[in-house]
PDB file of C-alpha atoms and ligand atoms in Angstrom:
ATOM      1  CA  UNK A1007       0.000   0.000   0.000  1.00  0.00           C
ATOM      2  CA  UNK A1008       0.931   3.687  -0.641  1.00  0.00           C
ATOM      3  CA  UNK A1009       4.079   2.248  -2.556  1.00  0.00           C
ATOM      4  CA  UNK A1010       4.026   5.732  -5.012  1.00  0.00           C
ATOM      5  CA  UNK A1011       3.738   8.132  -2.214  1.00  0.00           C
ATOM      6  CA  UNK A1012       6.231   6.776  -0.204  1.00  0.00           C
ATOM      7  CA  UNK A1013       8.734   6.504  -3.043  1.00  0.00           C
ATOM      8  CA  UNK A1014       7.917  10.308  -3.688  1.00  0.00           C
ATOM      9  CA  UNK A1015       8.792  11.123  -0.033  1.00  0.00           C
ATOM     10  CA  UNK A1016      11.811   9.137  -0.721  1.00  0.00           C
ATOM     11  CA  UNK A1017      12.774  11.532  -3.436  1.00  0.00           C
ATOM     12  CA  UNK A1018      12.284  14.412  -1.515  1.00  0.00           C
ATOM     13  CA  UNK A1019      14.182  13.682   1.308  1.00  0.00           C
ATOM     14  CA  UNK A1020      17.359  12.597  -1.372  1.00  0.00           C
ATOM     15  CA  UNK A1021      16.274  16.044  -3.203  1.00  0.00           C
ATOM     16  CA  UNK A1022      17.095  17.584   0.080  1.00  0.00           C
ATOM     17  CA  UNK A1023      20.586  16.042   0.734  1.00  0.00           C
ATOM     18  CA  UNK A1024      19.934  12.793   2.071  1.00  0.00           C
ATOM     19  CA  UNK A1025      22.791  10.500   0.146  1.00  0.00           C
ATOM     20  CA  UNK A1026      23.042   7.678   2.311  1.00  0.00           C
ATOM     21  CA  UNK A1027      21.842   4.699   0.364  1.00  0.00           C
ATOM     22  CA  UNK A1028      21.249   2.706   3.338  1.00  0.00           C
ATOM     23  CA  UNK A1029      18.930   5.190   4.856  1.00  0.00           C
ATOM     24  CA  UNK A1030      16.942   5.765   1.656  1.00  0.00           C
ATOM     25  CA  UNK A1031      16.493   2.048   1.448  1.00  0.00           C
ATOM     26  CA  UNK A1032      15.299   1.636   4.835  1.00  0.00           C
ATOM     27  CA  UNK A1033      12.753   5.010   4.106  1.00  0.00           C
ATOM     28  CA  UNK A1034      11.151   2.766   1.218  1.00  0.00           C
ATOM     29  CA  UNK A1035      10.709  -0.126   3.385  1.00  0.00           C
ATOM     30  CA  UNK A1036       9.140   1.155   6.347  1.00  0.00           C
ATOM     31  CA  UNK A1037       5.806   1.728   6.208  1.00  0.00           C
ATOM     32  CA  UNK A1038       5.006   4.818   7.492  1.00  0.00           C
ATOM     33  CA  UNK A1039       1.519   4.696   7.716  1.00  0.00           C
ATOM     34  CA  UNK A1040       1.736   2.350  10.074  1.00  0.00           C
ATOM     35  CA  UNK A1041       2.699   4.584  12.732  1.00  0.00           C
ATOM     36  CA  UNK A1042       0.363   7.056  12.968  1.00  0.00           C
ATOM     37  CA  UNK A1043      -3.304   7.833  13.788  1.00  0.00           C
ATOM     38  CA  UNK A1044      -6.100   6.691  11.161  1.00  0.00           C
ATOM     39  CA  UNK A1045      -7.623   9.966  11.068  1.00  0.00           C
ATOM     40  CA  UNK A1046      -4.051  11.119   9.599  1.00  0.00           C
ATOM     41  CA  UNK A1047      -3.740   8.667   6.941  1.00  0.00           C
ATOM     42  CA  UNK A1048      -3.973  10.873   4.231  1.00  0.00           C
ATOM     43  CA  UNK A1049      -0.730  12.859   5.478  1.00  0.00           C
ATOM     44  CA  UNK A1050       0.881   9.710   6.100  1.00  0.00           C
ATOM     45  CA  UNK A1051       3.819  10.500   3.444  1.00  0.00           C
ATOM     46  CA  UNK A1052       3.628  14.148   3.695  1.00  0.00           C
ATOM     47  CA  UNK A1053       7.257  15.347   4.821  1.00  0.00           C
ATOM     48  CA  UNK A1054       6.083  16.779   7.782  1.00  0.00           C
ATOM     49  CA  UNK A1055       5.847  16.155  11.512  1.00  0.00           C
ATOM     50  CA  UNK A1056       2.279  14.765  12.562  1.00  0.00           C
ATOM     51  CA  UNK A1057       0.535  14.697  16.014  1.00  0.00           C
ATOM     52  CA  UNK A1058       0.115  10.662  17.596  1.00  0.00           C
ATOM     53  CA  UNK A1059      -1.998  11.761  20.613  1.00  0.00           C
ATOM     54  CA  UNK A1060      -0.648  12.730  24.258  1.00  0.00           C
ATOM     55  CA  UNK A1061       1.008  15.624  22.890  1.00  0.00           C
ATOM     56  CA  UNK A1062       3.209  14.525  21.304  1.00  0.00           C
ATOM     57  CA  UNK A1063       4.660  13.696  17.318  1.00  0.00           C
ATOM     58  CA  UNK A1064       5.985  11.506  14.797  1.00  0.00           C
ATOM     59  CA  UNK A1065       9.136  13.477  13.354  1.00  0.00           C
ATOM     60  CA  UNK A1066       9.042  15.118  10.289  1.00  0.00           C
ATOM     61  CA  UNK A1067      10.528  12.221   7.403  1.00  0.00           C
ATOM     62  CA  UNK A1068      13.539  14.824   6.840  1.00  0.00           C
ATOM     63  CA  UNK A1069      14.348  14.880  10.436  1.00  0.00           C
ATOM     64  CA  UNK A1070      14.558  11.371  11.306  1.00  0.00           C
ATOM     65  CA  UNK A1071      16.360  10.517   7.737  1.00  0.00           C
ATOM     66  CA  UNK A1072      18.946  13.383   8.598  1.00  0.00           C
ATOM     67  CA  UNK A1073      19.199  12.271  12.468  1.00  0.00           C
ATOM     68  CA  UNK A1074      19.874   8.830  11.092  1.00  0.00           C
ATOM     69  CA  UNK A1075      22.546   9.733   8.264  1.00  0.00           C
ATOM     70  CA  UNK A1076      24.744  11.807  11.322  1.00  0.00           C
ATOM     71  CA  UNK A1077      24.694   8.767  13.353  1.00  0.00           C
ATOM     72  CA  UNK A1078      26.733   6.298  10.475  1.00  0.00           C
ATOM     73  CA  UNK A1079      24.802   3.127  11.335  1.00  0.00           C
ATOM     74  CA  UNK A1080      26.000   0.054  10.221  1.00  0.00           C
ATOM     75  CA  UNK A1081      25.178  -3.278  10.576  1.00  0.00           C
ATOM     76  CA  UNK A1082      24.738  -4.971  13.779  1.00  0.00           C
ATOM     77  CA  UNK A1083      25.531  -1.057  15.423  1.00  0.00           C
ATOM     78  CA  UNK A1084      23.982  -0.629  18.450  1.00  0.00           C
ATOM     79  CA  UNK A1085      21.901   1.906  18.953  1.00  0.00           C
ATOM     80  CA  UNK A1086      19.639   3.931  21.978  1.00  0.00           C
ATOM     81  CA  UNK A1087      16.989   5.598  20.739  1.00  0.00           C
ATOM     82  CA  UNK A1088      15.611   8.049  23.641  1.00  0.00           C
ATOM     83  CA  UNK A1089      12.118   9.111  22.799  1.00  0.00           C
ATOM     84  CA  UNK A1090      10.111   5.939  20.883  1.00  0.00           C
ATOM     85  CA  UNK A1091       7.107   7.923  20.885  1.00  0.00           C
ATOM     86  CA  UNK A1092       5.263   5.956  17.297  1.00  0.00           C
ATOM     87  CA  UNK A1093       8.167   4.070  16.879  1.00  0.00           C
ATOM     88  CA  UNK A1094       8.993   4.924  13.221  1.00  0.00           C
ATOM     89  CA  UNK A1095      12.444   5.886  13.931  1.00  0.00           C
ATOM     90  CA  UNK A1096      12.945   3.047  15.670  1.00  0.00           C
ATOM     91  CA  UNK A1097      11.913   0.763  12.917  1.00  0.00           C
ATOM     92  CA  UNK A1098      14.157   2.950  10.323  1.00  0.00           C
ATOM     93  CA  UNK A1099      17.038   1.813  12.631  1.00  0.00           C
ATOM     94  CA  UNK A1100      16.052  -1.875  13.132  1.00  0.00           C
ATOM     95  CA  UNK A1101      15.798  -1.441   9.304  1.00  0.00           C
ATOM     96  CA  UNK A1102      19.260  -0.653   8.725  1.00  0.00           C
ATOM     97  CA  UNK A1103      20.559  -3.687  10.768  1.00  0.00           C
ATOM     98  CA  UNK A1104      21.202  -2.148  13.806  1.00  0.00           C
ATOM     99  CA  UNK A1105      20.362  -3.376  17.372  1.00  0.00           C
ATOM    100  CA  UNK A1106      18.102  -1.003  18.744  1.00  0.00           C
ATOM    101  CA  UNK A1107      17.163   0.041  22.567  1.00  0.00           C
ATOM    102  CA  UNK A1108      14.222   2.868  22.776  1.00  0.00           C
ATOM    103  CA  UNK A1109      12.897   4.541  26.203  1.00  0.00           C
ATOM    104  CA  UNK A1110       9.938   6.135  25.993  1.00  0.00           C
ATOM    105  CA  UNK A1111       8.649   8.297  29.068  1.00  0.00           C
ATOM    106  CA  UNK A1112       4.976   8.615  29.009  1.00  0.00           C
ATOM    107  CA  UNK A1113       3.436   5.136  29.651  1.00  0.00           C
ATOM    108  CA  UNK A1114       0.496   5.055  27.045  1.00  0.00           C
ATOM    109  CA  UNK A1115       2.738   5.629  24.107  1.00  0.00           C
ATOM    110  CA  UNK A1116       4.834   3.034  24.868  1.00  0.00           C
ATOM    111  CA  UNK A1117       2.469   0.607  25.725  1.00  0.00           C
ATOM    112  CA  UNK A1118       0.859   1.455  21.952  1.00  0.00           C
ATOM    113  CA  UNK A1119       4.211   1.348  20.393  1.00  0.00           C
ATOM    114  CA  UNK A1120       5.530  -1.997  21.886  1.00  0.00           C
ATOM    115  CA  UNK A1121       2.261  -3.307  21.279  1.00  0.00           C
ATOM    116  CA  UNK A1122       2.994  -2.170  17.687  1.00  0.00           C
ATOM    117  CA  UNK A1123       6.414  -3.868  17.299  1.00  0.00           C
ATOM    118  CA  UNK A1124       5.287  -7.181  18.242  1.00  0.00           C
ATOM    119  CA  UNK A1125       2.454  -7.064  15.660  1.00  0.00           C
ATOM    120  CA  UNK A1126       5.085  -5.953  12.808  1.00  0.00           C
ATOM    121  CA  UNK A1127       7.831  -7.959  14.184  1.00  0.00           C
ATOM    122  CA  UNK A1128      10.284  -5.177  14.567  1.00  0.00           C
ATOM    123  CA  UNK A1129      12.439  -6.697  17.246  1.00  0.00           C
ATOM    124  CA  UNK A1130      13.606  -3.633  18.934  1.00  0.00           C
ATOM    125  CA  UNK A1131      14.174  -3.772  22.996  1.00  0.00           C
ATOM    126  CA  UNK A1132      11.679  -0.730  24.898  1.00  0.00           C
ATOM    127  CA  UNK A1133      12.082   0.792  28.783  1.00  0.00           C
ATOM    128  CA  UNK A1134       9.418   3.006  30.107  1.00  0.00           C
ATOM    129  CA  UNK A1135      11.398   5.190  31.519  1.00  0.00           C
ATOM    130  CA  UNK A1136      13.333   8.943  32.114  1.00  0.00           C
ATOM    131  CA  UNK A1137      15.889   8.124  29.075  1.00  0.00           C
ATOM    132  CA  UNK A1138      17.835  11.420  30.022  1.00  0.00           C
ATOM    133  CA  UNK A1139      19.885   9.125  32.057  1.00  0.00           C
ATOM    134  CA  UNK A1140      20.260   6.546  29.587  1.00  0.00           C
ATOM    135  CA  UNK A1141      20.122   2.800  29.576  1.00  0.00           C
ATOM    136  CA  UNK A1142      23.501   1.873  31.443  1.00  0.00           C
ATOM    137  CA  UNK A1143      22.896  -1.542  31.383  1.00  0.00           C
ATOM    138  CA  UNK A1144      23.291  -2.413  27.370  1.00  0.00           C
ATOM    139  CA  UNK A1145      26.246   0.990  27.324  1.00  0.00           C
ATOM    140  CA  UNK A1146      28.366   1.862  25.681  1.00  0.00           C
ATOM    141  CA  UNK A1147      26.378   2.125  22.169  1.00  0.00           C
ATOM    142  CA  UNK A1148      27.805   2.861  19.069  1.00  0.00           C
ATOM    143  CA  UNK A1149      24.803   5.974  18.597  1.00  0.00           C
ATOM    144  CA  UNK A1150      22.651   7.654  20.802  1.00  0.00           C
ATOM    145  CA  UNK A1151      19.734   9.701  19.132  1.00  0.00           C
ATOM    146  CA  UNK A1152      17.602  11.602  21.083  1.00  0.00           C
ATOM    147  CA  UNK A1153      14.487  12.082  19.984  1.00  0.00           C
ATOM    148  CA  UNK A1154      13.134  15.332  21.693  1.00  0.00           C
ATOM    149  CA  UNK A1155      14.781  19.080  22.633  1.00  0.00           C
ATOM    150  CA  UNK A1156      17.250  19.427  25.431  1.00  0.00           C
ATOM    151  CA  UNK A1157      18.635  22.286  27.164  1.00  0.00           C
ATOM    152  CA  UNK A1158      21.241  20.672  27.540  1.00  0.00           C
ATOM    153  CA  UNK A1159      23.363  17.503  26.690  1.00  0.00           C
ATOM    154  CA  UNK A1160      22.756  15.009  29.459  1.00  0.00           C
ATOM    155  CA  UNK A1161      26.190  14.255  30.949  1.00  0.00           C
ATOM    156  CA  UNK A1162      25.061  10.050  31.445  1.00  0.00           C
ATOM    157  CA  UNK A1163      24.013  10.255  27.491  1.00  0.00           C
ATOM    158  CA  UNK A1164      27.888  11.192  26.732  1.00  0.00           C
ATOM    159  CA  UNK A1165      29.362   8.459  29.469  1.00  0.00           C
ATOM    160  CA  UNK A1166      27.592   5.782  28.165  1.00  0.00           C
ATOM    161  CA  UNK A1167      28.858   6.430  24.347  1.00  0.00           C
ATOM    162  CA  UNK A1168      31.544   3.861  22.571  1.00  0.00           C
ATOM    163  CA  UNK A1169      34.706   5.891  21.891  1.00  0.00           C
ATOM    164  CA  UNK A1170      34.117   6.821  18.274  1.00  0.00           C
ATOM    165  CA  UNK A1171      31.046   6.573  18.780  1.00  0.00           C
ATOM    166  CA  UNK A1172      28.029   9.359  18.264  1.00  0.00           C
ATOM    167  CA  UNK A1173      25.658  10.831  19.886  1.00  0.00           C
ATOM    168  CA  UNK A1174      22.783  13.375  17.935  1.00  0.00           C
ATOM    169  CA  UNK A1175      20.556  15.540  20.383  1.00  0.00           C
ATOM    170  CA  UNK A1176      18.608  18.232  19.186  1.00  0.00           C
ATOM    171  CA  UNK A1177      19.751  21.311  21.982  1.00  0.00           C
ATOM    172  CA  UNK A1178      17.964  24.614  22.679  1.00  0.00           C
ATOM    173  CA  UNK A1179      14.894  26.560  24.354  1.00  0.00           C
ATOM    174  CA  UNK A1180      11.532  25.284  24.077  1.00  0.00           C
ATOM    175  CA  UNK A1181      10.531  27.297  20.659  1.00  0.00           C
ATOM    176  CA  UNK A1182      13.645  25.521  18.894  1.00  0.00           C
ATOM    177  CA  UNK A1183      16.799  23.562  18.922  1.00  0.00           C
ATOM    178  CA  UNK A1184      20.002  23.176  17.500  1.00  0.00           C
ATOM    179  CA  UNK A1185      21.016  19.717  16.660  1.00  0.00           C
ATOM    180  CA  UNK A1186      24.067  18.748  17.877  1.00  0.00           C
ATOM    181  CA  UNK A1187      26.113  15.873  16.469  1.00  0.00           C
ATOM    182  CA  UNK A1188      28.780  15.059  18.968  1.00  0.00           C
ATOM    183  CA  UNK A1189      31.664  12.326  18.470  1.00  0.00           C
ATOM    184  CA  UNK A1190      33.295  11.063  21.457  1.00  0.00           C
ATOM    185  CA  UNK A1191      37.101  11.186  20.334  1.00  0.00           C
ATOM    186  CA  UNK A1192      38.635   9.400  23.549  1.00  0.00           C
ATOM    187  CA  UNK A1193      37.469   8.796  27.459  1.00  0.00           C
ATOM    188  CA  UNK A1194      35.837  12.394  28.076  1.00  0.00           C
ATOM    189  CA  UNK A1195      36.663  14.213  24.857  1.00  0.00           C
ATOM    190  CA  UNK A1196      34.339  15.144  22.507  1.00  0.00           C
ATOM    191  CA  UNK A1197      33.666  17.076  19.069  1.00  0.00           C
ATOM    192  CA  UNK A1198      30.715  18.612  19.060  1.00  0.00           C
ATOM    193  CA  UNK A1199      29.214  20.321  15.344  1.00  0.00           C
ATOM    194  CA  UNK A1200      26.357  22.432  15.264  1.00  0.00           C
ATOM    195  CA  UNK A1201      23.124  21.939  12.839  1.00  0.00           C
ATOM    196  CA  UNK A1202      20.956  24.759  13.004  1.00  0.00           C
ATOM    197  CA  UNK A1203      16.786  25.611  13.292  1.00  0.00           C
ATOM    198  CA  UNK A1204      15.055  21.962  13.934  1.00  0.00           C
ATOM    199  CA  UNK A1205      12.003  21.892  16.246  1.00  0.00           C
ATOM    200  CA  UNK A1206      11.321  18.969  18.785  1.00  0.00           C
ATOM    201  CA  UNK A1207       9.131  18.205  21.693  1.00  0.00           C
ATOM    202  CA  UNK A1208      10.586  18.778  24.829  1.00  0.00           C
ATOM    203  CA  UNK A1209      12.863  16.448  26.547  1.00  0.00           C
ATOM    204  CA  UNK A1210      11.461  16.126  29.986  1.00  0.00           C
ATOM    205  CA  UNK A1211      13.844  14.191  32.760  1.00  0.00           C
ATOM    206  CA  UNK A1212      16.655  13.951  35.010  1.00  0.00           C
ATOM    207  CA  UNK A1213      19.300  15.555  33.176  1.00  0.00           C
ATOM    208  CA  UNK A1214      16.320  17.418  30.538  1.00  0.00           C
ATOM    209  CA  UNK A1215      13.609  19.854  31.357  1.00  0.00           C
ATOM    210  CA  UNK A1216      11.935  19.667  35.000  1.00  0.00           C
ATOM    211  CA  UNK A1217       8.327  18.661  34.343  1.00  0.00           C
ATOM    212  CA  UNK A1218       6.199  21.434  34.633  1.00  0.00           C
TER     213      UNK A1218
HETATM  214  N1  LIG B2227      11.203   8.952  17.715  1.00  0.00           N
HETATM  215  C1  LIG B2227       9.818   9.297  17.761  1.00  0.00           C
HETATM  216  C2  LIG B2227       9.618  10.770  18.024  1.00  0.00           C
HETATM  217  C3  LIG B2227       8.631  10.987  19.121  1.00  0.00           C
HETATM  218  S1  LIG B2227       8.522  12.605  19.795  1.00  0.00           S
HETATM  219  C4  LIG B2227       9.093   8.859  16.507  1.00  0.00           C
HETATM  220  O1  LIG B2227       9.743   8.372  15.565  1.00  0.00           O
HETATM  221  O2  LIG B2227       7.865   8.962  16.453  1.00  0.00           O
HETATM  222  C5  LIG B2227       9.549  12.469  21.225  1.00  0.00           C
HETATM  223  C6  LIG B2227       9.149  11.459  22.280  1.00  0.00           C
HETATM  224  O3  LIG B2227      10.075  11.632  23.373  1.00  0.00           O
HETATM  225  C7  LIG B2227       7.752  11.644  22.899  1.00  0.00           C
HETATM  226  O4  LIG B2227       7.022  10.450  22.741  1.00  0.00           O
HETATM  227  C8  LIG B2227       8.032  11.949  24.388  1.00  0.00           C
HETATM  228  O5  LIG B2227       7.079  11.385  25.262  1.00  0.00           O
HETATM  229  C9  LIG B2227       9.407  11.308  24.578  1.00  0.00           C
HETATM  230  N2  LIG B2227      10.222  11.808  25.697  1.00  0.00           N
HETATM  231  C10 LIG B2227      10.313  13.078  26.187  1.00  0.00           C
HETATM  232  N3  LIG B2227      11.185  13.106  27.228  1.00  0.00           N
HETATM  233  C11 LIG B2227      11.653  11.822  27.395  1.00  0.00           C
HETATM  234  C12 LIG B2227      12.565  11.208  28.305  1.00  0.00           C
HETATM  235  N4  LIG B2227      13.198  11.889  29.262  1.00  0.00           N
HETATM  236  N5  LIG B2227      12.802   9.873  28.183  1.00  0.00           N
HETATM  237  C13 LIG B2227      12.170   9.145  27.209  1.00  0.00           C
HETATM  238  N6  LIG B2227      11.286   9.673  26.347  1.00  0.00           N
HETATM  239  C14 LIG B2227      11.029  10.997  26.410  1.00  0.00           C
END
């Protein structure tokens, strides 16, 4: 179903800047329409961001295919996904090969969203939980992708990073973020480059924003 659109979304994002052939692939193999709200269907491969209910959204297509070229998965890379909110990046990622861990905060979307995975078979390992202090017990990960705006970069998120590994967190106020892409060069020593003007749901955690 929706083969056409979804290879037109495809083209957009590559029309965009997305050269990673790997990503592309997994973009024409995951069905987004899977992961969002019936009502919505119709915007399904629309490159935009679209609302799954408690607040909160499924990233925009160009988003999660740029997030996912800065991180360099490969095969059998493994991979914690903080925010699983519909779980479409998630699946992009399981896509690609890699092993994937995603923590979701906020208890009824990731009840829906592992509910999901079992009925698609994406085998992809979920915590409810504040993910601002990571998943030490699978660490160190070759990527960490956070999925929603920090003011800051959580200091567990870094520790908890393979050396050479990377870790891409969109950082800013509320209104809108940065995204940083930061490579951890050696034990506590990082590069950090700056992407400018994404926009993300907030964070909320530990090491994020305090809940209001
Ligand atoms: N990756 C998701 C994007 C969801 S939006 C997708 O592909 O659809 C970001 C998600 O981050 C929301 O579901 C929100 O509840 C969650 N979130 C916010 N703060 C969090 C935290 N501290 N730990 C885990 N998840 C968090």
């Amino acid at each position: 179903m929706y083969e056409k659109e979804r290879q037109n979304l495809v083209n957009q994002i590559a029309e965009r800047g997305i050269d990673d052939i790997y990503v592309l692939k997994a973009f024409s193999e995951v069905e987004r329409h899977l992961f969002i709200p019936e009502a919505l269907l119709s915007h399904a491969y629309k490159d935009v961001a679209l609302p799954i209910g408690y607040g909160q959204t499924i990233s925009q297509p160009y988003t999660v295919a740029y997030m996912t070229q800065a991180l360099k998965v490969k095969t059998d890379s493994k991979i914690l996904e903080i925010g699983t909110g519909s779980g479409y990046q998630a699946a992009i990622l399981y896509k690609m090969g890699a092993k994937v861990y995603s923590i979701e905060r906020q208890f009824e979307i990731y009840n829906k969203t592992r509910k999901l995975f079992d009925k698609l078979e994406i085998r992809v390992n979920t915590k409810y939980g504040d993910g601002t202090i990571g998943w030490a017990e699978f660490a160190p990960y070759d990527g960490i992708l956070v999925t929603a705006g920090s003011p800051s970069i959580p200091a567990s998120l870094k520790k908890q990073l393979e050396i050479g590994g990377r870790l891409v967190i969109p950082v800013g106020d509320k209104i809108s973020q940065k995204l940083k892409i930061v490579t951890k060069i050696a034990q506590d020593e990082f590069e950090v480059v700056d992407v400018p003007e994404f926009v993300f749901v907030p964070l909320i955690g530990k090491e994020g924003w305090k809940q209001e």
